[in-house]
CSV table of C-alpha atoms in Angstrom, one decimal:
chain,number,residue,atom,x,y,z
A,1,MET,CA,154.7,106.5,-49.7
A,2,ASN,CA,153.2,106.3,-53.4
A,3,ASN,CA,149.9,107.7,-53.8
A,4,GLY,CA,149.3,107.8,-50.1
A,5,ILE,CA,150.1,104.0,-49.7
A,6,PHE,CA,153.0,102.6,-47.6
A,7,GLU,CA,155.1,100.4,-49.6
A,8,ILE,CA,156.1,97.2,-48.1
A,9,GLY,CA,159.6,96.2,-48.9
A,10,TYR,CA,160.7,92.3,-49.2
A,11,ILE,CA,162.4,92.8,-45.6
A,12,GLU,CA,159.7,94.3,-43.8
A,13,LEU,CA,157.3,91.2,-45.5
A,14,GLY,CA,159.9,89.0,-44.5
A,15,LEU,CA,159.1,90.3,-40.8
A,16,ALA,CA,155.4,89.4,-41.0
A,17,TYR,CA,156.5,85.9,-41.2
A,18,ILE,CA,157.2,85.7,-37.6
A,19,PHE,CA,153.8,84.9,-37.0
A,20,ILE,CA,153.8,81.5,-38.6
A,21,ILE,CA,157.4,81.0,-36.6
A,22,ILE,CA,155.2,82.1,-33.1
A,23,ILE,CA,152.6,79.6,-34.3
A,24,LEU,CA,155.2,76.6,-35.1
A,25,PHE,CA,156.4,77.2,-31.6
A,26,ILE,CA,153.1,77.1,-30.0
A,27,MET,CA,152.2,73.9,-31.8
A,28,LYS,CA,155.5,72.4,-30.9
A,29,ARG,CA,155.1,73.3,-27.4
A,30,ARG,CA,151.5,71.9,-27.4
A,31,GLN,CA,152.2,68.8,-29.5
A,32,ILE,CA,149.7,69.8,-32.0
A,33,SER,CA,151.0,68.2,-35.1
A,34,ARG,CA,149.6,70.5,-37.8
A,35,GLU,CA,153.3,71.9,-39.0
A,36,LYS,CA,153.1,70.4,-42.4
A,37,GLU,CA,149.6,72.3,-43.1
A,38,LEU,CA,150.9,75.2,-41.9
A,39,LEU,CA,153.9,75.0,-43.6
A,40,ILE,CA,152.4,74.2,-47.0
A,41,ALA,CA,149.2,76.7,-46.5
A,42,THR,CA,151.9,79.5,-45.9
A,43,VAL,CA,154.3,78.5,-48.8
A,44,ARG,CA,150.8,78.1,-51.4
A,45,MET,CA,149.2,81.4,-50.0
A,46,THR,CA,152.3,83.4,-50.7
A,47,ALA,CA,153.2,81.5,-54.1
A,48,GLN,CA,149.8,81.7,-55.0
A,49,LEU,CA,149.4,85.4,-54.5
A,50,ILE,CA,152.4,86.5,-56.2
A,51,ILE,CA,151.6,85.1,-59.1
A,52,VAL,CA,148.6,86.5,-59.4
A,53,GLY,CA,149.7,89.9,-58.6
A,54,TYR,CA,151.8,89.5,-61.4
A,55,ILE,CA,149.3,88.3,-63.8
A,56,LEU,CA,146.8,91.1,-62.5
A,57,ALA,CA,149.4,93.7,-63.2
A,58,PHE,CA,149.7,92.5,-67.0
A,59,ILE,CA,146.1,92.4,-67.5
A,60,LEU,CA,145.3,95.6,-66.1
A,61,GLU,CA,148.5,97.1,-68.0
A,62,ASN,CA,146.8,95.5,-71.1
A,63,PRO,CA,143.0,95.4,-71.0
A,64,HIS,CA,141.3,93.6,-73.6
A,65,PRO,CA,137.8,92.3,-73.5
A,66,LEU,CA,138.5,88.7,-74.3
A,67,ILE,CA,141.0,88.5,-71.4
A,68,SER,CA,138.6,89.8,-68.9
A,69,LEU,CA,136.0,87.3,-70.6
A,70,GLY,CA,138.3,84.7,-70.2
A,71,ILE,CA,139.5,85.7,-66.8
A,72,ILE,CA,135.7,85.5,-65.7
A,73,LEU,CA,134.8,81.8,-67.8
A,74,LEU,CA,137.9,80.7,-65.6
A,75,MET,CA,136.8,81.7,-62.2
A,76,VAL,CA,133.3,80.5,-62.9
A,77,THR,CA,135.0,77.0,-63.8
A,78,PHE,CA,137.1,77.1,-61.0
A,79,ALA,CA,134.0,77.8,-58.9
A,80,ILE,CA,132.2,74.6,-60.5
A,81,TYR,CA,135.2,72.2,-60.0
A,82,THR,CA,135.8,73.4,-56.4
A,83,VAL,CA,132.5,72.7,-55.6
A,84,PHE,CA,132.3,69.1,-57.3
A,85,SER,CA,135.6,68.1,-55.4
A,86,LYS,CA,134.2,69.4,-52.2
A,87,PHE,CA,131.6,66.8,-52.3
A,88,GLU,CA,133.5,64.0,-54.0
A,89,LYS,CA,131.4,60.7,-55.3
A,90,GLN,CA,128.3,62.8,-53.3
A,91,LEU,CA,126.9,64.4,-56.6
A,92,SER,CA,125.1,62.3,-59.3
A,93,LYS,CA,125.5,63.4,-62.9
A,94,PRO,CA,122.2,65.1,-63.3
A,95,LEU,CA,123.0,67.2,-60.2
A,96,LYS,CA,126.8,68.1,-61.5
A,97,LYS,CA,125.0,69.2,-64.3
A,98,VAL,CA,122.4,71.7,-62.4
A,99,ILE,CA,125.2,73.1,-60.3
A,100,ALA,CA,127.2,74.3,-63.4
A,101,VAL,CA,124.6,75.8,-64.9
A,102,ALA,CA,123.4,77.2,-61.4
A,103,LEU,CA,127.0,78.7,-60.8
A,104,PHE,CA,126.7,80.4,-64.7
A,105,LEU,CA,123.4,81.2,-64.9
A,106,GLY,CA,123.4,82.7,-60.8
A,107,THR,CA,126.6,84.9,-61.0
A,108,LEU,CA,127.0,85.8,-64.8
A,109,PRO,CA,123.6,88.2,-64.9
A,110,VAL,CA,123.9,89.7,-61.4
A,111,LEU,CA,127.8,90.7,-62.3
A,112,MET,CA,126.5,92.1,-65.4
A,113,PHE,CA,124.2,94.3,-63.6
A,114,PHE,CA,126.1,95.1,-61.0
A,115,THR,CA,129.0,96.2,-62.9
A,116,TRP,CA,127.5,97.9,-66.1
A,117,VAL,CA,124.2,99.2,-64.3
A,118,VAL,CA,125.0,100.1,-61.2
A,119,ILE,CA,128.6,100.8,-60.9
A,120,GLY,CA,128.7,101.9,-64.7
A,121,ILE,CA,132.1,100.5,-65.3
A,122,GLU,CA,133.8,102.0,-68.4
A,123,PRO,CA,135.1,100.4,-70.9
A,124,TYR,CA,132.5,97.6,-70.1
A,125,TYR,CA,135.3,95.2,-70.0
A,126,ASN,CA,137.7,97.4,-67.5
A,127,PRO,CA,139.5,94.4,-65.6
A,128,GLN,CA,140.3,96.5,-62.6
A,129,TYR,CA,136.3,96.7,-61.5
A,130,LEU,CA,135.4,93.4,-63.2
A,131,ILE,CA,137.8,90.8,-61.8
A,132,PRO,CA,137.7,92.0,-58.2
A,133,LEU,CA,134.2,92.0,-58.3
A,134,THR,CA,133.6,88.9,-60.3
A,135,GLY,CA,136.0,87.3,-57.3
A,136,MET,CA,133.6,88.2,-54.8
A,137,ILE,CA,130.2,87.5,-56.3
A,138,ILE,CA,131.4,84.0,-57.5
A,139,GLY,CA,133.4,83.2,-54.5
A,140,ASN,CA,130.4,84.0,-51.9
A,141,SER,CA,128.1,82.1,-54.7
A,142,MET,CA,130.1,79.3,-54.5
A,143,THR,CA,130.1,79.0,-50.6
A,144,GLY,CA,126.0,79.2,-50.7
A,145,ILE,CA,125.5,76.9,-53.4
A,146,SER,CA,127.9,74.8,-51.3
A,147,LEU,CA,125.8,75.0,-48.3
A,148,GLY,CA,122.3,74.9,-50.3
A,149,ILE,CA,123.6,71.4,-52.2
A,150,LYS,CA,124.9,69.8,-48.9
A,151,THR,CA,121.4,70.6,-47.0
A,152,LEU,CA,119.4,69.3,-50.2
A,153,ILE,CA,121.6,65.9,-50.2
A,154,GLU,CA,121.3,65.2,-46.2
A,155,GLY,CA,117.5,66.1,-46.6
A,156,PHE,CA,116.7,63.5,-49.0
A,157,THR,CA,118.5,61.2,-46.9
A,158,SER,CA,117.1,62.1,-43.7
A,159,LYS,CA,113.8,63.1,-44.5
A,160,LYS,CA,113.2,60.3,-47.2
A,161,ASP,CA,110.5,59.1,-45.0
A,162,GLU,CA,108.4,62.5,-45.4
A,163,VAL,CA,109.2,62.8,-49.1
A,164,VAL,CA,107.6,59.0,-49.6
A,165,GLU,CA,104.9,59.8,-47.7
A,166,ALA,CA,103.8,62.4,-49.3
A,167,LEU,CA,104.6,60.9,-52.8
A,168,ILE,CA,102.2,58.0,-51.6
A,169,LEU,CA,99.5,60.4,-50.8
A,170,GLY,CA,99.2,62.1,-54.0
A,171,ALA,CA,102.1,64.8,-53.7
A,172,THR,CA,103.9,66.2,-56.7
A,173,ALA,CA,107.7,66.0,-56.6
A,174,LYS,CA,107.9,69.6,-55.7
A,175,GLU,CA,105.4,69.3,-53.1
A,176,ALA,CA,106.8,66.7,-51.6
A,177,SER,CA,110.4,68.1,-51.7
A,178,ASN,CA,109.3,71.8,-50.7
A,179,ASN,CA,110.5,71.4,-46.8
A,180,ILE,CA,114.2,70.2,-47.9
A,181,ILE,CA,114.1,73.1,-50.9
A,182,ASN,CA,113.3,75.8,-48.3
A,183,SER,CA,115.7,74.6,-45.5
A,184,ALA,CA,118.3,74.3,-48.1
A,185,PHE,CA,117.8,77.8,-49.3
A,186,ASP,CA,117.7,79.2,-45.7
A,187,SER,CA,121.0,77.3,-44.9
A,188,ALA,CA,122.6,79.3,-47.9
A,189,ILE,CA,121.7,82.5,-47.5
A,190,MET,CA,121.7,82.9,-44.1
A,191,PRO,CA,125.4,83.4,-43.7
A,192,THR,CA,125.2,86.3,-45.8
A,193,ILE,CA,122.3,87.8,-44.1
A,194,ASN,CA,124.3,87.4,-40.9
A,195,SER,CA,127.5,89.0,-42.0
A,196,MET,CA,125.1,91.7,-43.3
A,197,LEU,CA,123.9,92.2,-39.6
A,198,GLY,CA,127.7,92.1,-38.4
A,199,MET,CA,129.1,94.6,-41.0
A,200,GLY,CA,130.3,98.1,-39.7
A,201,ILE,CA,130.3,96.8,-36.1
A,202,ILE,CA,131.7,93.8,-35.6
A,203,PHE,CA,133.9,93.8,-38.3
A,204,LEU,CA,135.0,95.9,-41.5
A,205,PRO,CA,134.4,94.0,-44.6
A,206,GLY,CA,137.7,93.3,-47.1
A,207,MET,CA,137.0,95.6,-50.0
A,208,MET,CA,136.3,98.7,-48.0
A,209,THR,CA,139.3,98.0,-45.6
A,210,GLY,CA,141.6,97.6,-49.1
A,211,GLN,CA,139.7,100.8,-50.2
A,212,ILE,CA,140.4,102.7,-47.2
A,213,LEU,CA,144.2,101.7,-47.3
A,214,SER,CA,144.0,102.8,-50.9
A,215,GLY,CA,143.2,106.3,-49.7
A,216,VAL,CA,140.0,106.1,-51.0
A,217,ASP,CA,137.5,108.4,-49.0
A,218,PRO,CA,135.6,106.1,-46.4
A,219,THR,CA,132.3,107.8,-47.6
A,220,LEU,CA,132.6,106.5,-50.9
A,221,SER,CA,134.2,103.0,-49.7
A,222,VAL,CA,130.8,102.5,-47.9
A,223,LEU,CA,129.1,102.7,-50.6
A,224,TYR,CA,131.0,100.4,-53.1
A,225,GLN,CA,130.2,98.2,-49.8
A,226,ILE,CA,126.7,98.6,-49.4
A,227,ALA,CA,126.5,97.9,-53.2
A,228,ILE,CA,128.7,94.7,-53.4
A,229,MET,CA,126.8,93.0,-50.6
A,230,LEU,CA,123.7,93.7,-52.2
A,231,GLY,CA,125.2,92.1,-55.4
A,232,ILE,CA,126.9,89.1,-53.2
A,233,LEU,CA,123.3,88.5,-51.9
A,234,GLY,CA,121.9,88.6,-55.1
A,235,GLY,CA,124.7,86.3,-56.3
A,236,VAL,CA,124.2,83.8,-53.5
A,237,SER,CA,120.4,83.8,-53.7
A,238,LEU,CA,119.9,83.3,-57.8
A,239,THR,CA,122.3,80.8,-57.9
A,240,THR,CA,121.2,79.0,-54.6
A,241,TYR,CA,117.8,79.0,-56.0
A,242,ILE,CA,118.4,77.9,-59.5
A,243,ALA,CA,120.5,75.0,-58.1
A,244,LEU,CA,117.7,74.0,-55.8
A,245,ILE,CA,114.6,74.4,-58.0
A,246,PHE,CA,116.1,71.9,-60.5
A,247,GLY,CA,118.5,70.0,-58.1
A,248,TYR,CA,115.7,68.5,-56.1
A,249,LYS,CA,114.2,66.9,-59.8
A,250,THR,CA,117.1,64.8,-60.2
A,251,TYR,CA,116.1,62.9,-57.3
A,252,PHE,CA,113.3,61.9,-59.1
A,253,ASN,CA,112.6,59.8,-61.9
A,254,HIS,CA,109.7,60.3,-64.9
A,255,HIS,CA,107.1,58.2,-62.9
A,256,VAL,CA,107.9,60.9,-60.1
A,257,GLN,CA,109.3,58.0,-58.0
A,258,LEU,CA,112.0,58.5,-55.9
A,259,ILE,CA,115.8,57.8,-56.9
A,260,ASP,CA,117.8,55.9,-54.5
A,261,PHE,CA,121.0,57.7,-54.3
A,262,THR,CA,122.3,56.0,-51.4
A,263,HIS,CA,125.2,54.2,-53.0
A,264,LEU,CA,126.8,57.9,-53.9
A,265,ASN,CA,127.5,58.2,-50.0
B,1,MET,CA,88.7,45.0,-64.1
B,2,LEU,CA,90.6,47.2,-61.6
B,3,TYR,CA,94.0,45.6,-62.2
B,4,THR,CA,95.6,43.3,-63.8
B,5,GLY,CA,99.1,42.0,-64.1
B,6,HIS,CA,100.8,39.8,-66.2
B,7,ASN,CA,104.4,38.1,-65.7
B,8,ILE,CA,105.3,41.0,-63.0
B,9,ARG,CA,108.5,40.6,-61.0
B,10,TYR,CA,110.4,43.1,-58.9
B,11,LYS,CA,114.0,42.5,-58.5
B,12,THR,CA,114.3,39.4,-56.6
B,13,VAL,CA,111.1,40.3,-54.5
B,14,LEU,CA,108.2,39.2,-56.6
B,15,ASP,CA,107.3,36.7,-59.5
B,16,ILE,CA,103.8,36.9,-59.9
B,17,ASP,CA,102.5,35.1,-63.1
B,18,GLU,CA,99.1,36.8,-63.3
B,19,PHE,CA,96.7,38.7,-61.1
B,20,THR,CA,92.9,40.4,-61.6
B,21,ILE,CA,91.6,43.0,-58.6
B,22,GLU,CA,88.0,44.0,-59.2
B,23,GLN,CA,86.9,47.5,-59.0
B,24,GLY,CA,84.4,48.4,-56.2
B,25,HIS,CA,85.6,45.0,-54.0
B,26,ILE,CA,87.6,44.5,-50.9
B,27,THR,CA,90.7,42.4,-51.6
B,28,VAL,CA,92.8,40.9,-48.7
B,29,LEU,CA,96.6,40.0,-49.3
B,30,LEU,CA,97.3,37.1,-46.7
B,31,GLY,CA,100.6,35.7,-45.9
B,32,PRO,CA,103.8,35.6,-43.9
B,33,SER,CA,106.3,38.6,-43.5
B,34,GLY,CA,108.6,39.2,-46.1
B,35,GLY,CA,106.6,37.6,-48.5
B,36,GLY,CA,106.4,40.6,-50.9
B,37,LYS,CA,102.7,42.0,-49.7
B,38,THR,CA,104.3,45.5,-49.3
B,39,THR,CA,106.3,45.6,-52.3
B,40,PHE,CA,102.9,44.6,-54.2
B,41,LEU,CA,100.7,47.0,-53.0
B,42,THR,CA,103.1,49.8,-53.6
B,43,LEU,CA,103.5,49.0,-57.1
B,44,LEU,CA,99.6,49.7,-57.3
B,45,ASN,CA,100.2,53.0,-56.0
B,46,LYS,CA,103.1,53.5,-58.8
B,47,LEU,CA,105.5,54.4,-55.8
B,48,ILE,CA,107.9,51.6,-57.6
B,49,SER,CA,107.5,50.1,-61.1
B,50,PRO,CA,107.9,46.4,-62.1
B,51,THR,CA,111.6,45.7,-63.2
B,52,GLU,CA,109.3,43.2,-66.1
B,53,GLY,CA,105.8,42.7,-66.8
B,54,GLU,CA,103.0,45.1,-67.2
B,55,ILE,CA,100.0,46.3,-64.5
B,56,THR,CA,97.1,47.6,-66.0
B,57,PHE,CA,94.5,49.9,-64.1
B,58,ARG,CA,91.5,50.1,-65.4
B,59,ASP,CA,92.3,48.5,-68.5
B,60,LYS,CA,95.0,51.2,-69.4
B,61,PRO,CA,99.0,50.2,-68.6
B,62,ILE,CA,99.8,51.7,-65.2
B,63,ASN,CA,102.8,53.5,-67.2
B,64,ASP,CA,100.6,55.4,-69.0
B,65,TYR,CA,98.9,57.3,-66.4
B,66,ASP,CA,100.4,60.6,-64.9
B,67,SER,CA,101.9,58.9,-61.8
B,68,VAL,CA,100.6,61.8,-59.4
B,69,ALA,CA,96.9,61.8,-60.8
B,70,LEU,CA,97.1,57.9,-60.3
B,71,ARG,CA,98.5,58.0,-56.7
B,72,LYS,CA,95.6,60.6,-55.7
B,73,GLU,CA,92.9,58.0,-57.1
B,74,VAL,CA,94.9,55.3,-55.5
B,75,VAL,CA,96.5,56.1,-52.1
B,76,LEU,CA,98.2,54.0,-49.8
B,77,LEU,CA,98.4,53.7,-46.0
B,78,GLN,CA,102.1,52.3,-45.3
B,79,GLN,CA,102.1,50.1,-42.0
B,80,THR,CA,104.6,52.7,-40.6
B,81,PRO,CA,103.4,55.8,-41.7
B,82,TYR,CA,105.1,59.1,-41.7
B,83,ILE,CA,103.0,62.0,-39.6
B,84,PHE,CA,103.7,65.4,-40.8
B,85,LYS,CA,104.8,68.0,-38.2
B,86,HIS,CA,103.4,69.7,-36.0
B,87,THR,CA,99.7,69.4,-35.3
B,88,VAL,CA,96.8,66.8,-36.3
B,89,LEU,CA,95.1,69.8,-38.4
B,90,ASP,CA,98.9,70.4,-40.2
B,91,ASN,CA,98.6,66.6,-41.6
B,92,PHE,CA,94.9,67.4,-43.2
B,93,LYS,CA,96.5,70.5,-44.7
B,94,LYS,CA,99.0,68.4,-46.3
B,95,ILE,CA,96.4,66.6,-47.7
B,96,ALA,CA,94.3,69.4,-49.1
B,97,GLU,CA,97.3,70.9,-50.5
B,98,TYR,CA,98.2,67.6,-52.6
B,99,HIS,CA,94.4,66.8,-53.2
B,100,ASP,CA,93.2,70.7,-54.0
B,101,LEU,CA,90.7,70.3,-51.2
B,102,SER,CA,89.2,72.9,-48.8
B,103,LEU,CA,89.7,72.5,-45.2
B,104,ASP,CA,86.7,71.2,-43.5
B,105,GLU,CA,87.1,71.1,-39.9
B,106,ASP,CA,84.2,69.3,-39.0
B,107,LYS,CA,84.5,66.8,-41.3
B,108,ILE,CA,88.2,66.1,-40.2
B,109,LYS,CA,86.3,65.9,-36.5
B,110,GLN,CA,84.0,63.3,-38.0
B,111,LEU,CA,86.8,61.3,-39.5
B,112,LEU,CA,88.7,61.5,-36.2
B,113,ASN,CA,85.9,60.1,-34.6
B,114,ASP,CA,85.2,57.2,-36.8
B,115,VAL,CA,88.9,55.9,-36.5
B,116,GLY,CA,88.4,56.4,-32.6
B,117,LEU,CA,91.2,59.0,-32.1
B,118,ASP,CA,90.2,61.5,-29.2
B,119,LYS,CA,92.5,64.5,-30.0
B,120,ASN,CA,92.1,67.8,-30.7
B,121,LEU,CA,93.2,69.3,-34.1
B,122,GLU,CA,95.9,71.6,-32.4
B,123,ASP,CA,97.5,68.7,-30.6
B,124,ASN,CA,101.1,68.5,-31.3
B,125,VAL,CA,101.7,64.6,-33.0
B,126,VAL,CA,104.9,64.4,-31.4
B,127,ASN,CA,103.7,62.8,-28.6
B,128,PHE,CA,101.4,60.3,-30.4
B,129,SER,CA,101.6,56.3,-29.8
B,130,GLY,CA,102.3,53.8,-32.8
B,131,GLY,CA,98.4,53.3,-32.8
B,132,GLU,CA,97.7,56.8,-32.6
B,133,LYS,CA,99.5,57.9,-35.5
B,134,GLN,CA,98.5,55.0,-37.6
B,135,ARG,CA,94.8,56.1,-36.7
B,136,LEU,CA,95.6,59.5,-37.7
B,137,ALA,CA,96.9,58.4,-41.0
B,138,LEU,CA,94.1,56.4,-41.5
B,139,ALA,CA,92.0,59.3,-40.7
B,140,ARG,CA,94.1,61.6,-43.1
B,141,LEU,CA,94.1,58.7,-45.9
B,142,LEU,CA,90.0,58.9,-45.8
B,143,TYR,CA,90.1,62.4,-46.2
B,144,CYS,CA,91.4,62.2,-49.4
B,145,HIS,CA,88.4,60.6,-51.1
B,146,ALA,CA,90.7,58.6,-53.3
B,147,ASP,CA,88.6,55.8,-55.5
B,148,VAL,CA,90.9,53.1,-54.1
B,149,ILE,CA,92.3,52.8,-51.0
B,150,LEU,CA,95.4,50.6,-50.2
B,151,LEU,CA,95.8,49.5,-46.5
B,152,ASP,CA,99.6,47.8,-45.6
B,153,GLU,CA,98.3,46.2,-42.2
B,154,PRO,CA,96.1,49.0,-41.1
B,155,SER,CA,95.9,47.9,-37.3
B,156,SER,CA,99.3,46.2,-36.5
B,157,SER,CA,99.9,48.8,-33.9
B,158,LEU,CA,96.3,48.8,-32.6
B,159,ASP,CA,94.8,46.1,-29.8
B,160,GLU,CA,92.2,43.8,-30.5
B,161,THR,CA,89.1,45.9,-29.7
B,162,THR,CA,90.2,48.6,-31.5
B,163,GLU,CA,91.7,46.5,-34.7
B,164,ALA,CA,88.0,45.3,-35.1
B,165,PHE,CA,86.6,48.9,-34.4
B,166,VAL,CA,88.9,50.8,-37.0
B,167,ILE,CA,88.5,47.7,-39.8
B,168,LYS,CA,84.7,47.9,-39.3
B,169,LYS,CA,84.8,51.5,-40.0
B,170,VAL,CA,86.9,51.2,-42.7
B,171,VAL,CA,84.9,48.8,-44.6
B,172,ASP,CA,81.8,50.6,-44.1
B,173,TYR,CA,83.4,53.6,-45.4
B,174,VAL,CA,84.6,51.6,-48.5
B,175,LYS,CA,80.9,50.1,-48.9
B,176,ASP,CA,78.9,53.3,-48.5
B,177,ASN,CA,81.0,55.4,-50.8
B,178,GLN,CA,81.6,52.3,-53.4
B,179,LYS,CA,85.3,52.8,-53.2
B,180,SER,CA,87.8,49.9,-53.7
B,181,LEU,CA,89.8,48.3,-50.8
B,182,ILE,CA,92.9,46.4,-51.2
B,183,MET,CA,94.2,45.5,-47.6
B,184,ILE,CA,97.2,43.3,-46.2
B,185,THR,CA,96.2,41.8,-42.8
B,186,HIS,CA,97.6,39.3,-40.7
B,187,SER,CA,94.2,38.0,-39.5
B,188,SER,CA,92.6,35.2,-41.4
B,189,ALA,CA,89.8,36.1,-39.2
B,190,ILE,CA,89.5,39.7,-40.6
B,191,ALA,CA,90.2,38.4,-44.2
B,192,LYS,CA,87.3,35.7,-43.9
B,193,GLN,CA,84.8,38.3,-42.5
B,194,TYR,CA,85.4,41.2,-44.6
B,195,ALA,CA,87.1,39.9,-48.1
B,196,ASP,CA,85.5,39.4,-51.3
B,197,LYS,CA,88.5,38.0,-52.3
B,198,ILE,CA,91.6,36.5,-50.7
B,199,ILE,CA,94.8,36.6,-52.4
B,200,LYS,CA,97.5,34.6,-50.6
B,201,ILE,CA,101.0,35.7,-51.1
B,202,LYS,CA,104.5,34.0,-50.2
B,203,GLN,CA,107.9,34.3,-50.9
B,204,GLY,CA,106.9,36.7,-53.6
B,205,ARG,CA,104.4,34.2,-55.4
B,206,ILE,CA,100.6,33.8,-55.5
B,207,THR,CA,99.9,30.4,-54.1
B,208,GLU,CA,96.4,30.5,-53.6
B,209,VAL,CA,93.2,33.0,-54.8
B,210,ILE,CA,90.0,32.2,-52.8
B,211,ASP,CA,86.7,33.9,-53.7
B,212,ASN,CA,85.3,34.7,-50.4
B,213,GLU,CA,81.7,36.3,-51.4
């Protein structure tokens, strides 16, 4: 035991891979041909986490504002490219720009407010707090914006007749897109709201579980969890809101005519 | 002059050397399906812009107008209009929102009566027939009080009796309120009966213009 934590040895860790062998056995028996994916996922998960573990250990031992900033920017950039790759060729260039700007403007102010005002970390670039919290806020915002943009794209395809009718009758682009924007925002924030409903009853959230495992008083870890959930909700809402209020405009030209993006799908 | 156009092209659909449409007149577009009549009407509402040439509206290039402001003055009834969810009243609420109008239930009931639609304001539109939807869309359009009314075969889903009734109502409305009406119809009889001017369009070109006054 070290600082109240049971250390895991390499042999013990190796034993945990027994679950992979069990799943492989089941797959073989049931003739589910997902062995390759399972093995790749296992190897990638192991390698990625070991590498990130060493990187984090180095960063925590050598804290520097530029390193913290660099990591945050890297995370946002990675989130942007993850969203782009998720949609492949469905995104127009202007919509890509909107997504990139929204992820920056939606997550960074929330992160700054959360770490500097709510938690009050010191020094202001303290990587022990900044990096995991950034990951949680950006990761959730990325999922939120993906859902929102997916609904937006689908909306402009499936509700095209409604948008055209509204335009014909003298609606502004915003009035014509209002239903699409609202349902896109709804689909983006509902998963976060649902997870808030089940929190503490159906499941114990990851950060809180981690803190409890590390010996933190559960009453304190609960406060952290409440705060981060509010931060996540803020990040998801702000990112998606920015993406949608600028994103719908990319579907119209300066004559307020609907641009046909069907060739992108 | 309400509209003029020179050397108007729209993709491969339309190729019109020249046209004029007078203010306060009833102009009827006649011609076979697929000839470009609907595209022509959509150009006038600025839902699309010509790929070549220039259209003027009240002697000013249509492109110089704010599109939304123009469409509030020039409203279009599509052949198969989209009906907004959920109730009859909701459809008028949308129009009131777009045109910054107050909701006048007595006026709405009067318009529904004018187009021969026997429905309550709270009726859900989901089970409306094609003809009922078309008449609701027409009533909705007339509620806008726009200066120019564009109708794309407004009676295509109606039987002959209702068609004659509805068209007469629209024409009376247009004349009483000194509006301009531009209407596509398949019926030469309707064209001859009501039009001040008939423009025949075939294969994307204007083949004949008849003054019918």
